[in-house]
Coordinates of C-alpha atoms in Angstrom, one line a residue:
X1 CA 108.9 137.0 219.5
X2 CA 108.1 134.1 217.3
X3 CA 109.8 133.9 214.0
X4 CA 107.8 134.9 210.9
X5 CA 107.3 132.2 208.3
X6 CA 109.8 132.6 205.4
X7 CA 108.2 132.9 201.9
X8 CA 109.7 131.1 199.0
X9 CA 109.3 131.8 195.3
X10 CA 107.2 129.1 193.6
X11 CA 106.4 128.8 189.9
X12 CA 102.8 128.4 188.9
X13 CA 103.7 124.9 187.8
X14 CA 105.2 124.0 191.2
X15 CA 102.4 125.6 193.0
X16 CA 99.9 123.7 190.9
X17 CA 101.8 120.5 191.4
X18 CA 102.2 121.0 195.2
X19 CA 98.5 121.8 195.5
X20 CA 97.3 118.6 193.8
X21 CA 97.6 115.3 195.4
X22 CA 97.8 113.6 192.0
X23 CA 101.2 115.0 191.4
X24 CA 102.7 117.0 188.6
X25 CA 100.7 117.5 185.3
X26 CA 101.2 118.7 181.7
X27 CA 102.3 122.4 181.4
X28 CA 99.6 124.8 180.2
X29 CA 101.4 125.8 177.0
X30 CA 101.2 122.2 175.8
X31 CA 97.5 122.8 175.0
X32 CA 98.3 125.9 173.0
X33 CA 98.9 124.3 169.6
X34 CA 95.9 121.9 169.6
X35 CA 93.7 124.7 170.9
X36 CA 94.9 127.1 168.3
X37 CA 94.4 124.6 165.5
X38 CA 90.9 123.9 166.8
X39 CA 90.1 127.6 167.0
X40 CA 91.5 128.1 163.4
X41 CA 89.5 125.2 162.1
X42 CA 86.3 126.6 163.6
X43 CA 87.1 130.0 162.3
X44 CA 87.7 128.7 158.8
X45 CA 84.6 126.6 158.9
X46 CA 82.6 129.7 159.8
X47 CA 84.4 131.8 157.1
X48 CA 83.6 129.3 154.4
X49 CA 80.0 128.9 155.4
X50 CA 79.6 132.7 155.4
X51 CA 81.1 133.2 151.9
X52 CA 79.8 130.0 150.3
X53 CA 76.9 131.8 148.4
X54 CA 79.3 134.5 147.2
X55 CA 81.7 134.2 144.2
X56 CA 85.3 133.8 144.9
X57 CA 87.0 137.2 145.4
X58 CA 90.6 138.3 145.5
X59 CA 90.1 139.3 149.2
X60 CA 88.7 135.9 150.2
X61 CA 91.3 134.1 148.2
X62 CA 94.1 136.1 149.9
X63 CA 92.7 135.2 153.3
X64 CA 92.4 131.5 152.4
X65 CA 95.9 131.4 151.1
X66 CA 97.2 132.8 154.4
X67 CA 95.7 129.8 156.1
X68 CA 97.0 127.4 153.5
X69 CA 100.6 128.6 153.7
X70 CA 100.6 128.7 157.5
X71 CA 102.4 126.0 159.4
X72 CA 100.1 126.4 162.4
X73 CA 97.0 125.3 160.4
X74 CA 96.1 121.6 160.6
X75 CA 96.0 119.5 157.4
X76 CA 92.3 118.9 158.0
X77 CA 91.7 122.6 157.9
X78 CA 93.8 123.0 154.8
X79 CA 91.9 120.1 153.1
X80 CA 88.7 121.9 154.0
X81 CA 89.9 125.0 152.3
X82 CA 91.1 123.1 149.3
X83 CA 87.7 121.4 149.0
X84 CA 86.0 124.7 148.9
X85 CA 88.5 126.0 146.2
X86 CA 87.9 122.8 144.2
X87 CA 84.2 123.5 144.2
X88 CA 84.8 127.1 143.1
X89 CA 87.4 126.1 140.5
X90 CA 84.7 124.1 138.7
X91 CA 83.3 127.5 137.6
X92 CA 85.4 129.5 135.1
X93 CA 85.1 132.7 137.2
X94 CA 86.5 130.9 140.3
X95 CA 89.4 129.3 138.3
X96 CA 90.2 132.7 136.8
X97 CA 90.5 134.3 140.2
X98 CA 92.8 131.5 141.4
X99 CA 95.1 132.0 138.4
X100 CA 95.1 135.8 138.3
X101 CA 95.3 136.4 142.0
X102 CA 98.4 134.3 142.8
X103 CA 96.4 131.4 144.1
X104 CA 98.2 129.0 141.9
X105 CA 101.6 129.7 143.6
X106 CA 100.0 128.5 146.9
X107 CA 98.7 125.3 145.3
X108 CA 102.2 124.7 143.8
X109 CA 103.6 125.1 147.3
X110 CA 101.2 122.5 148.7
X111 CA 102.4 120.0 146.1
X112 CA 105.5 119.5 148.2
X113 CA 103.5 118.4 151.2
X114 CA 104.0 115.0 152.7
X115 CA 100.4 114.8 153.7
X116 CA 98.4 112.6 151.4
X117 CA 95.1 114.4 152.0
X118 CA 96.6 117.8 151.1
X119 CA 98.3 116.3 147.9
X120 CA 95.0 114.7 146.9
X121 CA 93.1 118.0 147.4
X122 CA 95.7 120.3 145.8
X123 CA 96.0 118.1 142.7
X124 CA 92.3 117.9 142.4
X125 CA 92.0 121.7 142.3
X126 CA 94.8 121.9 139.6
X127 CA 92.8 119.4 137.5
X128 CA 89.7 121.6 137.7
X129 CA 91.7 124.7 136.6
X130 CA 93.1 123.0 133.5
X131 CA 89.6 122.5 132.1
X132 CA 89.0 126.0 130.8
X133 CA 90.3 126.8 127.3
X134 CA 89.7 130.6 127.9
X135 CA 92.4 130.5 130.5
X136 CA 94.9 128.7 128.3
X137 CA 97.5 131.6 128.2
X138 CA 97.7 131.9 132.0
X139 CA 97.7 128.1 132.4
X140 CA 100.6 127.7 129.9
X141 CA 102.7 130.4 131.6
X142 CA 102.0 129.4 135.2
X143 CA 101.1 125.7 135.4
X144 CA 103.5 123.3 137.3
X145 CA 103.7 120.8 134.4
X146 CA 106.7 119.0 135.6
X147 CA 105.4 118.6 139.2
X148 CA 102.0 117.3 137.9
X149 CA 103.8 114.8 135.7
X150 CA 105.9 113.5 138.6
X151 CA 102.8 113.2 140.8
X152 CA 101.2 110.9 138.3
X153 CA 103.7 108.4 139.5
X154 CA 102.9 109.0 143.2
X155 CA 102.4 105.9 145.3
X156 CA 99.0 107.3 146.4
X157 CA 96.4 106.1 144.0
X158 CA 94.1 109.1 144.4
X159 CA 97.0 111.5 143.8
X160 CA 97.8 109.6 140.7
X161 CA 94.3 109.7 139.4
X162 CA 93.9 113.5 140.1
X163 CA 97.3 114.2 138.4
X164 CA 96.3 112.0 135.4
X165 CA 93.0 113.8 135.2
X166 CA 94.8 117.2 135.2
X167 CA 97.2 115.9 132.5
X168 CA 94.2 114.7 130.4
X169 CA 92.6 118.1 130.7
X170 CA 95.9 119.8 129.7
X171 CA 96.3 117.5 126.6
X172 CA 92.9 118.5 125.5
X173 CA 93.3 122.2 126.4
X174 CA 95.7 123.3 123.6
X175 CA 98.7 122.3 121.6
X176 CA 100.9 124.6 123.8
X177 CA 99.8 122.8 126.9
X178 CA 100.2 119.4 125.2
X179 CA 103.7 120.3 124.2
X180 CA 104.5 121.5 127.7
X181 CA 103.6 118.2 129.3
X182 CA 105.4 116.3 126.5
X183 CA 108.5 118.4 127.4
X184 CA 107.9 117.6 131.1
X185 CA 108.3 113.9 130.4
X186 CA 104.7 112.7 130.2
X187 CA 105.6 109.9 127.8
X188 CA 108.1 108.4 130.2
X189 CA 105.4 108.6 132.9
X190 CA 102.8 106.9 130.7
X191 CA 105.3 104.1 129.8
X192 CA 106.0 103.5 133.5
X193 CA 102.3 103.3 134.4
X194 CA 101.4 101.0 131.5
X195 CA 104.3 98.7 132.1
X196 CA 103.5 98.5 135.8
X197 CA 100.1 97.1 134.8
X198 CA 98.1 100.3 135.6
X199 CA 94.8 100.1 133.7
X200 CA 93.2 103.4 134.6
X201 CA 91.4 104.9 131.6
X202 CA 92.9 108.3 132.5
X203 CA 96.3 107.5 131.3
X204 CA 94.8 106.5 127.9
X205 CA 92.9 109.8 127.9
X206 CA 96.2 111.6 128.3
X207 CA 97.8 109.7 125.3
X208 CA 94.6 110.1 123.3
X209 CA 94.7 113.9 123.8
X210 CA 98.3 114.1 122.8
X211 CA 98.1 111.9 119.7
X212 CA 95.3 114.0 118.3
X213 CA 97.6 117.0 118.1
X214 CA 99.0 116.8 114.5
X215 CA 102.1 118.7 115.5
X216 CA 102.9 116.2 118.3
X217 CA 101.7 113.0 116.7
X218 CA 105.1 111.9 115.4
X219 CA 106.7 112.5 118.8
X220 CA 104.0 110.5 120.4
X221 CA 104.2 107.7 117.8
X222 CA 107.9 107.3 118.4
X223 CA 107.7 107.2 122.2
X224 CA 104.4 105.3 122.9
X225 CA 104.8 101.8 124.4
X226 CA 103.3 99.8 121.6
X227 CA 103.7 96.5 123.4
X228 CA 101.5 97.7 126.2
X229 CA 98.9 99.2 123.8
X230 CA 98.6 96.1 121.6
X231 CA 98.3 94.0 124.7
X232 CA 95.5 96.2 126.0
X233 CA 93.7 95.9 122.6
X234 CA 93.4 92.1 123.1
X235 CA 91.9 92.5 126.6
X236 CA 88.5 93.0 125.2
X237 CA 86.8 92.5 128.6
X238 CA 88.5 95.7 129.8
X239 CA 87.0 99.1 128.7
X240 CA 90.6 100.4 128.0
X241 CA 90.8 98.0 125.0
X242 CA 88.8 100.5 122.9
X243 CA 91.0 103.4 124.2
X244 CA 94.1 101.6 123.1
X245 CA 92.6 100.9 119.7
X246 CA 91.7 104.6 119.3
X247 CA 95.3 105.7 120.0
X248 CA 96.9 103.2 117.6
X249 CA 94.4 104.0 114.9
X250 CA 95.0 107.7 115.2
X251 CA 98.8 107.1 114.8
X252 CA 98.2 105.0 111.7
X253 CA 96.1 107.8 110.2
X254 CA 99.0 110.3 110.5
X255 CA 101.6 111.4 108.0
X256 CA 104.4 109.1 106.9
X257 CA 106.7 109.9 109.8
X258 CA 104.2 108.8 112.4
X259 CA 103.0 105.8 110.4
X260 CA 106.6 104.6 110.0
X261 CA 106.8 104.4 113.8
X262 CA 103.9 101.9 114.0
X263 CA 105.0 100.0 110.9
X264 CA 107.8 98.2 112.8
X265 CA 108.4 94.5 112.6
X266 CA 107.6 94.0 116.2
X267 CA 104.2 95.6 115.7
X268 CA 103.6 93.5 112.6
X269 CA 104.1 90.4 114.7
X270 CA 101.5 91.7 117.2
X271 CA 99.1 92.5 114.4
X272 CA 99.5 89.1 112.9
X273 CA 98.5 87.6 116.2
X274 CA 95.5 89.9 116.5
X275 CA 94.2 88.8 113.1
X276 CA 93.7 85.3 114.5
X277 CA 91.5 86.7 117.3
X278 CA 88.0 85.4 117.7
X279 CA 86.8 88.9 118.5
X280 CA 85.4 90.7 115.4
X281 CA 86.1 94.3 116.8
X282 CA 89.8 93.3 117.4
X283 CA 90.1 91.8 113.9
X284 CA 88.5 94.8 112.3
X285 CA 90.9 97.1 114.2
X286 CA 93.9 95.1 112.8
X287 CA 92.6 95.3 109.3
X288 CA 92.0 99.0 109.5
X289 CA 95.6 99.6 110.8
X290 CA 97.0 97.6 107.9
X291 CA 94.9 99.6 105.4
X292 CA 96.0 102.9 106.9
X293 CA 99.7 101.9 106.7
X294 CA 99.2 100.7 103.0
X295 CA 98.0 104.2 102.1
X296 CA 101.7 105.2 102.0
X297 CA 103.2 103.7 98.9
X298 CA 106.6 103.3 100.4
X299 CA 105.2 101.1 103.2
X300 CA 103.0 98.8 101.1
X301 CA 105.7 96.3 100.6
X302 CA 106.0 95.8 104.4
X303 CA 102.3 94.9 104.8
X304 CA 101.8 92.7 101.7
X305 CA 102.7 89.7 104.0
X306 CA 99.2 90.1 105.3
X307 CA 97.5 89.5 102.0
X308 CA 96.7 85.8 102.8
X309 CA 95.1 86.4 106.3
X310 CA 93.1 89.4 104.9
X311 CA 91.8 87.5 102.0
X312 CA 90.9 84.6 104.4
X313 CA 88.9 87.1 106.4
X314 CA 86.9 87.8 103.3
X315 CA 85.6 84.3 103.5
X316 CA 84.6 84.6 107.2
X317 CA 81.2 86.0 107.6
X318 CA 81.7 86.7 111.3
X319 CA 84.9 88.8 111.4
X320 CA 86.2 91.9 109.8
X321 CA 85.0 91.5 106.3
X322 CA 84.3 95.2 105.7
X323 CA 87.6 96.3 107.1
X324 CA 89.4 93.7 105.0
X325 CA 87.8 95.0 101.9
X326 CA 89.1 98.4 103.0
X327 CA 92.7 97.2 103.5
X328 CA 93.1 95.0 100.4
X329 CA 92.5 97.7 97.8
X330 CA 95.1 99.8 99.6
X331 CA 97.6 97.0 99.0
X332 CA 96.8 97.3 95.3
X333 CA 98.0 100.8 95.1
X334 CA 101.4 99.5 93.9
X335 CA 102.4 96.7 91.8
X336 CA 104.0 94.5 94.5
X337 CA 100.8 94.8 96.5
X338 CA 98.6 94.0 93.6
X339 CA 100.5 90.8 92.7
X340 CA 100.5 89.6 96.3
X341 CA 96.8 90.2 96.7
X342 CA 95.7 88.5 93.5
X343 CA 98.0 85.5 93.8
X344 CA 96.4 84.9 97.1
X345 CA 92.9 85.5 95.7
X346 CA 93.5 83.0 93.0
X347 CA 94.5 80.3 95.4
X348 CA 91.6 80.9 97.8
X349 CA 88.9 81.3 95.1
X350 CA 89.8 77.9 93.8
X351 CA 89.1 76.5 97.3
X352 CA 86.0 78.4 98.1
X353 CA 82.5 77.6 97.1
X354 CA 80.3 79.9 95.1
X355 CA 78.5 81.2 98.2
X356 CA 81.8 82.4 99.6
X357 CA 82.8 84.0 96.4
X358 CA 79.5 85.7 95.9
X359 CA 79.0 87.1 99.4
X360 CA 82.6 87.8 100.6
X361 CA 84.6 88.6 97.5
X362 CA 81.9 90.8 96.1
X363 CA 82.4 93.2 99.0
X364 CA 86.0 93.6 97.9
X365 CA 85.0 94.0 94.3
X366 CA 82.5 96.8 95.2
X367 CA 85.1 98.5 97.3
X368 CA 87.5 98.6 94.4
X369 CA 84.9 100.0 92.1
X370 CA 83.9 102.8 94.4
X371 CA 87.4 103.6 95.7
X372 CA 89.2 106.7 94.4
X373 CA 92.3 104.6 93.7
X374 CA 90.6 103.5 90.5
X375 CA 92.0 106.8 89.1
X376 CA 95.5 105.1 89.0
X377 CA 96.6 102.7 86.3
X378 CA 97.8 100.1 88.8
X379 CA 94.5 100.1 90.6
X380 CA 92.6 99.6 87.4
X381 CA 94.8 96.7 86.5
X382 CA 94.4 95.2 89.9
X383 CA 90.6 95.5 89.7
X384 CA 90.5 93.8 86.3
X385 CA 92.9 91.0 87.3
X386 CA 90.4 90.3 90.1
X387 CA 87.5 90.3 87.7
X388 CA 89.4 87.8 85.6
X389 CA 89.8 85.5 88.5
X390 CA 86.3 85.6 89.8
X391 CA 84.7 85.3 86.3
X392 CA 85.1 81.5 86.5
X393 CA 82.2 81.1 88.9
X394 CA 78.8 80.0 87.6
X395 CA 76.5 81.8 90.0
X396 CA 74.0 83.8 87.9
X397 CA 73.7 86.4 90.7
X398 CA 77.4 86.9 90.7
X399 CA 77.6 87.2 87.0
X400 CA 75.1 90.0 87.1
X401 CA 77.3 91.7 89.6
X402 CA 80.4 91.0 87.5
X403 CA 78.9 92.5 84.4
X404 CA 77.8 95.6 86.4
X405 CA 81.3 95.9 87.9
X406 CA 82.9 95.8 84.5
X407 CA 80.6 98.4 83.2
X408 CA 81.2 100.7 86.2
X409 CA 85.0 100.4 85.9
X410 CA 84.9 100.9 82.1
X411 CA 83.0 104.2 82.6
X412 CA 86.2 105.7 84.1
X413 CA 87.7 107.8 81.4
X414 CA 90.5 106.2 79.4
X415 CA 92.3 104.3 82.2
X416 CA 89.1 102.4 83.3
X417 CA 88.1 101.5 79.8
X418 CA 91.5 100.2 78.8
X419 CA 91.9 98.3 82.0
X420 CA 88.6 96.5 81.5
X421 CA 89.4 95.8 77.9
X422 CA 92.8 94.3 78.9
X423 CA 91.1 92.2 81.6
X424 CA 88.3 90.9 79.3
X425 CA 90.9 90.1 76.6
X426 CA 92.9 88.2 79.2
X427 CA 89.9 86.1 80.1
X428 CA 88.9 85.5 76.5
X429 CA 92.5 84.7 75.5
X430 CA 93.1 82.2 78.3
X431 CA 93.5 78.5 77.4
X432 CA 90.4 77.5 79.3
X433 CA 88.1 80.4 78.4
X434 CA 85.9 78.2 76.2
X435 CA 84.9 76.3 79.3
X436 CA 83.4 79.4 80.8
X437 CA 79.7 79.3 81.5
X438 CA 77.8 81.0 78.7
X439 CA 76.3 83.4 81.2
X440 CA 79.9 84.7 81.8
X441 CA 81.2 84.4 78.2
X442 CA 78.4 86.3 76.5
X443 CA 78.5 89.3 78.8
X444 CA 82.3 89.5 78.4
X445 CA 82.0 89.5 74.6
X446 CA 79.3 92.2 74.7
X447 CA 81.4 94.2 77.1
X448 CA 84.5 94.1 74.9
X449 CA 82.4 95.1 71.9
X450 CA 80.8 98.0 73.9
X451 CA 84.1 99.3 75.1
X452 CA 85.7 99.3 71.6
X453 CA 82.6 100.9 70.1
X454 CA 82.8 103.7 72.6
X455 CA 86.6 103.9 72.6
X456 CA 87.8 102.8 69.1
X457 CA 91.4 103.3 70.1
X458 CA 91.0 100.2 72.4
X459 CA 90.3 97.9 69.4
X460 CA 94.0 97.2 69.2
X461 CA 93.7 95.2 72.5
X462 CA 91.7 92.5 70.9
X463 CA 93.5 89.3 70.0
X464 CA 91.4 88.2 66.9
X465 CA 93.0 84.7 66.6
X466 CA 91.8 83.9 70.1
X467 CA 88.4 85.4 69.6
X468 CA 87.4 83.8 66.3
X469 CA 86.4 80.4 67.9
X470 CA 83.7 82.2 69.8
X471 CA 81.8 82.5 66.6
X472 CA 81.4 78.7 66.6
X473 CA 80.4 78.4 70.3
X474 CA 77.5 75.9 70.7
X475 CA 75.5 78.5 72.7
X476 CA 73.5 80.7 70.5
X477 CA 73.7 83.6 73.0
X478 CA 77.5 83.4 72.9
X479 CA 77.5 83.3 69.1
X480 CA 75.3 86.4 68.9
X481 CA 77.5 88.2 71.5
X482 CA 80.7 87.3 69.6
X483 CA 79.2 88.5 66.3
X484 CA 78.3 91.8 68.0
X485 CA 81.8 92.0 69.4
X486 CA 83.4 91.6 65.9
X487 CA 81.0 94.0 64.4
X488 CA 82.2 96.6 66.9
X489 CA 85.9 95.7 66.5
X490 CA 86.1 95.4 62.7
X491 CA 87.2 98.5 60.8
X492 CA 88.1 100.5 63.9
X493 CA 91.4 102.4 63.9
X494 CA 94.1 100.3 65.3
X495 CA 92.3 97.0 65.0
X496 CA 94.7 95.8 62.3
X497 CA 94.8 92.2 63.7
X498 CA 91.0 91.9 63.4
X499 CA 90.9 93.5 60.0
X500 CA 93.6 91.1 58.7
X501 CA 92.6 87.8 60.4
X502 CA 89.0 87.5 59.2
X503 CA 89.7 88.1 55.4
X504 CA 92.8 85.9 55.7
X505 CA 90.8 83.0 57.1
X506 CA 88.2 83.4 54.3
X507 CA 91.0 83.5 51.7
X508 CA 92.8 80.5 53.0
X509 CA 89.5 78.6 53.0
X510 CA 88.7 79.7 49.5
X511 CA 92.1 78.4 48.3
X512 CA 91.7 75.2 50.3
X513 CA 94.9 75.8 52.2
X514 CA 92.9 75.7 55.5
X515 CA 89.7 74.0 56.4
X516 CA 87.6 76.3 58.6
X517 CA 84.7 75.2 60.7
X518 CA 81.5 75.9 58.7
X519 CA 79.9 77.7 61.6
X520 CA 82.9 80.0 61.9
X521 CA 83.0 80.5 58.2
X522 CA 79.3 81.4 58.1
X523 CA 79.7 83.9 61.0
X524 CA 82.8 85.6 59.5
X525 CA 80.9 86.2 56.2
X526 CA 77.9 87.6 58.1
X527 CA 80.1 89.9 60.1
X528 CA 82.1 91.1 57.1
X529 CA 78.9 91.7 55.2
X530 CA 77.2 93.7 57.9
X531 CA 80.3 95.8 58.5
X532 CA 80.7 96.4 54.7
X533 CA 77.3 97.9 54.6
X534 CA 78.5 100.8 56.7
X535 CA 82.2 101.0 55.9
X536 CA 83.7 101.7 52.5
X537 CA 87.1 100.6 53.8
X538 CA 85.8 97.2 54.8
X539 CA 84.1 96.8 51.4
X540 CA 87.3 97.7 49.6
X541 CA 89.2 95.1 51.7
X542 CA 87.1 92.2 50.5
X543 CA 88.5 90.6 47.4
X544 CA 85.4 89.0 45.9
X545 CA 87.3 87.4 43.0
X546 CA 89.4 85.5 45.5
X547 CA 86.5 84.5 47.7
X548 CA 84.1 83.4 45.0
X549 CA 85.0 79.7 45.4
X550 CA 83.4 79.8 48.8
X551 CA 80.1 79.7 47.0
X552 CA 81.0 76.1 46.0
X553 CA 81.1 74.9 49.6
X554 CA 78.4 72.2 50.2
X555 CA 76.7 73.9 53.1
X556 CA 73.6 75.9 52.6
X557 CA 74.2 78.2 55.5
X558 CA 77.7 79.0 54.3
X559 CA 76.5 79.7 50.8
X560 CA 73.8 82.0 52.1
X561 CA 76.4 83.8 54.3
X562 CA 78.8 84.2 51.3
X563 CA 76.0 85.5 49.2
X564 CA 75.1 87.9 52.0
X565 CA 78.7 89.0 52.0
X566 CA 78.9 89.6 48.3
X567 CA 75.5 91.3 48.2
X568 CA 76.7 93.8 50.9
X569 CA 80.1 94.3 49.2
X570 CA 78.6 94.9 45.7
X571 CA 76.0 97.3 46.9
X572 CA 78.8 99.3 48.5
X573 CA 80.9 98.8 45.4
X574 CA 78.3 100.3 43.1
X575 CA 77.9 103.3 45.4
X576 CA 81.7 104.0 45.6
X577 CA 82.7 102.7 42.2
X578 CA 84.7 99.8 43.7
X579 CA 87.0 98.1 41.2
X580 CA 85.3 94.7 42.0
X581 CA 82.9 95.4 39.2
X582 CA 80.0 93.2 38.0
X583 CA 82.0 92.3 34.9
X584 CA 84.7 90.8 37.1
X585 CA 82.2 88.8 39.0
X586 CA 80.5 87.5 35.8
X587 CA 83.9 86.5 34.4
X588 CA 84.7 84.7 37.6
X589 CA 81.3 83.0 37.7
X590 CA 81.7 81.7 34.1
X591 CA 85.1 80.4 34.8
X592 CA 84.1 78.5 37.9
X593 CA 81.0 77.2 36.3
X594 CA 82.9 75.5 33.5
X595 CA 84.8 73.3 36.0
X596 CA 82.6 73.3 39.1
X597 CA 79.1 73.8 37.9
X598 CA 76.8 76.7 38.3
X599 CA 77.2 79.3 41.1
X600 CA 74.7 82.0 41.9
X601 CA 74.4 84.6 39.2
X602 CA 75.2 88.2 39.7
X603 CA 71.5 89.0 39.6
X604 CA 71.0 86.5 42.4
X605 CA 73.8 88.0 44.4
X606 CA 72.8 91.6 44.0
X607 CA 69.0 91.1 44.5

């Protein structure tokens, strides 16, 4: 009997290998993972397609998070799911479901992935969620602030952009969210990116959102990389230049603690360089920064070093004139600033032509007039010193503006009137005031008269000895204005120097101890006479007996003026029973006639 063939135990793998001439192949279970991932991907695609028209529900989210957390699901499938969630998170309802149904914890888990696609997609969804202010409470309590801040420094540019976008949304969301990312180190992140040359506008958006939070502004001001921001400002071809300007301006508009941070010597050196820029927006920005800093009295002294470049800008029609006119009045808030500004103004006005003075400096003048700082004594003084300086131009247009400016300032109660009176007196008392153009001199005289007429207490500011020569000015308009000025000054309470000087000059001339210009003599007599008509005190102050020899002066106009004076005095004397009686005058006239010839009779005087 033949032997039966012996059966051996073969594995499927050995059987398959033995049965194929090509030799052994890959085991079947090797196909399991790729096949499973493919099947899961197809299943997820079908699922997302099916539920795309429907709002995101807790059940759907739960199913999707299972896929996202599974290690058996491919990164492509997870990216597909995250893309769908990103689309749904753009709606508040979808973002709410993700936050309230534990979807955020899954997203946080995915942030630890080494796969760039998953990181990009997960950070994108987180940015969408941070947009909604109505979800602020949940976001503040659940959001992975520290992880997002660290991802903003990721080597993957898309991940960085998505993270920065999320941080920008958080900074605009609420002060709680802003504080959270500050505590998470966002300022160190921003410094790192800016110093590395990153120029994405999103990082500026983050800083802009933070600096707009009043409660955080000081922290931001102390931590912001100023050297990077000022450098960005000067790169005008880059859109981020405006973003950098905005951040720095907001800091400069803060309270003292935040402004102190920007008012550092290193930043002043940068600002000084910027003022030399040929770009008007950049120059205007620097002027605005300086003006904002100068609003704090304790910091004005640190910025007065910029008085010269700012005043120079006033003379440049193509740069930041308006912003310079904003900054300079702020300097004048305190005495040290005022002196610096006006010392510079004096130097430059002597170099500039009238067109420059009229078009550029007038802007500064208008700004001073309209600015609220005119309510302070120092600002009024500053304004008037400026008026004193610019009054030496001969432009008729500018003189009209000057007169208007003086009037506007003098309309400020008390402080404004006194400041203008002081300024006008300073002009009229200067050694070279007689060389002023009559179109300047006459309005100033009328202005001083007007102010003292409205505010008699200011009459004590007038320096009569300096003003008297105006009565003899060769310009008839100035003479008339000076006469009006003295009419307003004389007899006012406090104007003792004026009340004393005019009668004294007449008395000294009558006794021949002083020779007075006939024109001045004539004008003084006319002024005293006119004032005596309305003032008993003035009439009583005129000693006719002592002044009668003035009638002997060989000048017809002087004689007529003296007669006018006596006529006015005696009319008042008769009304008030003044001791200078007609008998006294007749006795004086007879005495003088015996040695000097006839003088006008009492009847001639009193006609």
